[in-house]
């Protein structure tokens, strides 16, 4: 009988291999017990305290079963049990994973997968939907800010500020003015520019000095920044001084600062048009207090003109 043992063993191995092959092929032909798998979002940050701090794992069961759901790492080790032996009817089912272990500790950055165990069907299925854990905030830099003085008055002359940026990973960039977010850049390019037209909540801001900075939020929801604040000036029209003393019919010289091509002025009963720069006028002939008004694109600046008679 001993001489027939090797042949019998070989036959048994062949039979086992054939049975395994048939079982594998039958599984391929059997409809999957899980349908409509959906895992969103694909990238999460357990520390961001934002809508992307956890992922929803959703699927449908063809038949009721006792379900176990695990999260495994790249080596196939279980890092979190979402369900152990849960009786689930056929239909839709979902679980939430927050990127943490059973003890509540944050997992290292990396890719993880949901694994489903169906006890009654003796099936274990790793879902083809990786979840990436990312806890590192993006680093954003302001690379350009021009011009530093602008006039958002709609005349197409220095109407906007252009802010250049560079970020180390795809992120959504926001522009903050005096600490308030006023512009959110569309898309997630790692390099580009943001335009600011001197508005907040849809309204134009008054003439003043403002500080600009940038912030960034990556795909996982990690917030990076802010960058160092830098000042810009909104200036529609400004005068070099707010009061001028002169004599009747004397010279009046006032520096006019504006990006407009032309400004209009009014002093007493007289009016005129001039270019920005030093405005030189004749004072009224009678003594008194007058107002010099200079207007550019609907915005005005004023200075007091004090006309005094010379001493006898």
XYZ file of C-alpha atoms in Angstrom:
312
model
C 0.000 0.000 0.000
C 2.924 2.329 0.734
C 3.834 2.500 -2.923
C 0.403 3.911 -3.779
C 0.588 6.698 -1.113
C 2.362 9.313 -3.286
C -0.131 8.777 -6.084
C -3.042 9.082 -3.680
C -1.615 12.286 -2.215
C -1.120 13.786 -5.649
C -4.674 12.885 -6.593
C -5.992 14.473 -3.399
C -4.054 17.674 -4.076
C -5.356 17.821 -7.609
C -8.905 17.291 -6.376
C -8.505 20.042 -3.736
C -7.094 22.424 -6.321
C -9.976 21.677 -8.680
C -12.524 22.259 -5.918
C -10.858 25.548 -4.969
C -10.870 26.614 -8.602
C -14.538 25.736 -8.972
C -15.370 27.624 -5.763
C -13.466 30.684 -6.948
C -15.165 30.611 -10.319
C -18.563 30.193 -8.670
C -17.886 33.310 -6.571
C -17.106 35.237 -9.759
C -20.440 34.185 -11.224
C -22.366 34.891 -8.003
C -23.735 38.455 -7.804
C -21.941 40.537 -5.191
C -23.826 40.676 -1.887
C -22.929 44.379 -1.645
C -24.246 46.989 -4.094
C -23.928 50.745 -4.591
C -20.791 51.283 -2.546
C -20.134 54.949 -1.805
C -17.483 56.428 0.484
C -17.357 60.218 0.898
C -15.300 62.251 1.348
C -12.248 60.454 0.073
C -9.858 62.571 2.152
C -10.541 63.420 5.811
C -8.856 65.274 8.659
C -9.844 64.021 12.112
C -8.507 67.235 13.681
C -10.075 69.907 11.481
C -13.451 70.225 13.281
C -15.073 70.689 9.891
C -17.478 68.807 7.562
C -14.588 66.680 6.243
C -13.473 65.373 9.647
C -15.138 62.017 8.979
C -16.214 59.786 6.091
C -19.552 58.084 5.460
C -19.303 54.482 4.244
C -22.549 53.530 2.525
C -23.675 50.435 0.606
C -26.685 48.172 0.041
C -27.084 44.538 1.061
C -28.763 42.102 -1.302
C -29.846 39.968 1.646
C -30.102 40.402 5.400
C -26.979 39.316 7.239
C -24.915 39.644 10.394
C -22.438 42.351 9.461
C -19.023 43.359 10.705
C -17.330 46.505 9.395
C -13.642 47.249 9.960
C -11.097 49.801 8.835
C -7.779 48.292 7.783
C -4.425 49.869 6.993
C -2.112 49.153 4.081
C -0.834 45.992 5.757
C -4.342 44.615 6.269
C -4.311 45.193 10.028
C -7.545 46.301 11.681
C -7.265 49.842 13.077
C -10.934 50.414 13.902
C -14.065 48.297 14.370
C -17.189 50.123 13.234
C -19.503 47.121 13.709
C -18.851 43.645 15.133
C -21.939 41.417 14.884
C -24.776 43.619 13.783
C -27.944 42.131 12.327
C -28.750 44.196 9.270
C -31.799 43.820 6.988
C -31.469 43.964 3.244
C -31.228 47.440 1.759
C -29.222 50.568 2.476
C -26.763 50.739 5.353
C -24.127 53.289 6.339
C -21.350 53.786 8.877
C -19.261 56.806 9.864
C -15.516 56.748 10.453
C -13.714 59.713 11.972
C -10.142 58.699 11.224
C -9.525 57.470 14.765
C -8.923 54.147 16.510
C -11.318 52.426 18.915
C -9.550 54.320 21.738
C -10.146 57.673 20.050
C -6.562 58.363 19.044
C -5.860 59.939 15.672
C -4.370 57.557 13.134
C -1.184 58.401 11.212
C -1.547 59.985 7.815
C -2.044 57.412 5.079
C -4.581 55.393 3.120
C -7.132 53.098 4.775
C -9.916 50.850 3.455
C -13.262 49.614 4.795
C -13.635 45.839 5.078
C -17.058 44.168 5.416
C -17.635 40.707 6.913
C -20.907 38.902 6.124
C -21.230 36.123 8.725
C -24.102 34.150 7.217
C -22.599 34.127 3.742
C -19.067 33.567 5.036
C -17.818 36.416 2.855
C -15.202 39.085 3.554
C -15.109 41.982 1.127
C -12.593 44.833 1.072
C -14.338 47.828 -0.451
C -12.467 49.425 -3.380
C -12.820 52.869 -1.811
C -9.682 54.074 -0.008
C -9.970 56.823 2.593
C -6.933 59.054 3.022
C -6.209 60.603 6.408
C -4.474 63.995 6.164
C -3.790 66.131 9.242
C -1.080 68.472 7.894
C -2.271 72.040 7.176
C -1.202 73.684 3.919
C 1.482 76.369 3.858
C 0.538 79.469 1.841
C 2.703 82.473 0.959
C 1.765 85.886 -0.415
C 4.072 86.402 -3.389
C 2.792 89.705 -4.782
C 0.619 92.660 -3.790
C 0.109 95.435 -6.349
C -0.734 98.247 -6.311
C -0.435 99.350 -2.697
C -2.654 102.396 -3.377
C -5.782 101.988 -5.511
C -9.166 103.580 -6.181
C -12.025 101.104 -6.813
C -14.296 103.719 -8.391
C -15.054 101.928 -11.658
C -13.003 104.048 -14.053
C -10.665 101.150 -14.965
C -7.665 103.018 -13.523
C -6.170 101.158 -10.534
C -9.571 99.700 -9.692
C -8.267 96.549 -8.022
C -5.508 94.986 -5.981
C -3.855 91.818 -7.326
C -2.629 89.404 -4.646
C -0.303 86.621 -5.782
C -0.014 83.392 -3.807
C 1.775 80.048 -3.718
C 0.668 77.047 -1.611
C 2.366 73.688 -1.096
C -0.669 71.508 -1.876
C -4.006 71.924 -3.697
C -6.042 74.253 -1.497
C -8.838 76.797 -1.562
C -7.359 80.266 -0.988
C -9.162 83.048 0.885
C -8.361 86.741 1.118
C -8.956 88.476 4.454
C -9.270 92.246 4.848
C -8.835 93.513 8.407
C -9.421 89.930 9.584
C -12.656 89.433 7.621
C -12.841 87.014 4.696
C -13.921 88.925 1.593
C -12.849 86.726 -1.356
C -12.647 82.941 -1.816
C -10.678 81.789 -4.840
C -12.408 79.219 -7.040
C -10.525 75.999 -7.680
C -7.520 74.578 -5.836
C -4.506 75.662 -7.874
C -1.220 75.760 -5.995
C -0.222 79.076 -7.589
C -2.207 82.039 -8.839
C -3.698 85.429 -7.999
C -6.743 86.864 -6.229
C -8.309 90.178 -7.275
C -9.871 92.475 -4.696
C -12.025 95.389 -5.839
C -12.218 97.173 -2.500
C -15.544 95.688 -1.470
C -16.842 93.892 1.594
C -20.291 92.249 1.711
C -20.849 93.654 -1.770
C -20.379 97.270 -0.659
C -17.442 99.559 -1.555
C -15.245 100.428 1.401
C -14.433 104.025 2.292
C -11.102 105.685 1.766
C -8.717 104.302 4.407
C -5.788 101.965 5.130
C -6.586 98.221 5.197
C -4.548 95.106 5.998
C -4.631 92.060 3.711
C -3.635 88.473 4.461
C -4.227 85.027 2.959
C -5.499 81.746 4.345
C -5.729 78.269 2.801
C -7.879 75.171 3.337
C -6.781 71.880 1.773
C -8.978 69.060 0.446
C -9.115 67.384 3.867
C -10.270 70.594 5.568
C -6.996 71.497 7.275
C -6.645 75.273 7.574
C -3.263 76.858 6.884
C -2.019 80.380 7.393
C -2.655 83.176 7.880
C 0.134 84.929 6.062
C 1.662 88.093 7.440
C -0.680 91.066 7.018
C 0.268 93.748 4.510
C -1.295 97.217 4.180
C -3.007 98.747 1.171
C -4.654 102.143 0.788
C -8.017 102.879 -0.786
C -7.759 106.457 -2.031
C -10.327 108.044 -4.292
C -9.209 111.649 -3.965
C -7.141 113.289 -1.228
C -5.732 116.761 -0.656
C -2.250 117.530 0.593
C -3.613 119.810 3.308
C -6.951 120.512 4.928
C -6.648 124.278 5.347
C -5.009 127.188 3.483
C -4.554 130.768 4.703
C -4.195 133.534 2.142
C -5.183 137.123 1.303
C -7.966 138.340 -1.025
C -7.045 137.376 -4.582
C -3.935 135.580 -3.321
C -2.481 132.313 -4.568
C -3.863 128.981 -3.358
C -1.790 125.842 -4.012
C -3.071 122.418 -2.902
C -1.707 118.980 -3.838
C -4.440 116.733 -5.290
C -3.881 112.954 -5.089
C -6.092 110.791 -7.303
C -5.916 108.045 -9.937
C -8.555 109.791 -12.038
C -7.539 111.327 -15.333
C -9.331 114.592 -14.453
C -10.777 116.156 -11.320
C -13.268 118.971 -10.927
C -12.885 121.727 -8.331
C -15.072 124.388 -6.788
C -13.963 127.387 -4.726
C -16.566 129.969 -3.884
C -18.563 130.673 -7.037
C -15.872 129.399 -9.380
C -15.459 125.872 -10.776
C -13.047 124.179 -13.129
C -11.371 120.972 -14.336
C -7.749 120.008 -13.760
C -5.327 117.103 -13.693
C -4.293 115.523 -10.391
C -1.167 117.118 -8.984
C -0.640 120.627 -7.613
C -3.813 122.656 -8.067
C -3.082 126.402 -8.276
C -5.993 128.834 -7.907
C -6.764 132.457 -7.085
C -8.458 133.083 -3.741
C -11.794 134.983 -3.643
C -11.460 138.767 -3.572
C -13.443 139.252 -0.373
C -12.309 138.077 3.076
C -14.033 135.078 4.665
C -13.961 131.309 5.089
C -14.435 129.276 1.913
C -14.389 125.579 1.062
C -12.318 124.115 -1.744
C -14.045 120.955 -2.996
C -12.210 118.582 -5.352
C -14.190 115.705 -6.903
C -12.996 112.609 -8.787
C -15.480 110.050 -10.133
C -18.157 111.052 -7.643
C -15.854 111.112 -4.577
C -14.868 114.426 -2.975
C -12.227 115.860 -0.676
C -12.362 119.287 0.948
C -10.052 121.902 2.368
C -10.829 125.163 4.176
C -9.578 128.357 2.520
C -9.247 131.237 5.002
C -9.073 134.605 3.231
C -7.891 137.380 5.560
C -7.246 141.025 4.755
C -3.653 142.013 5.235
C -2.926 144.178 8.285
C -2.913 147.958 7.613
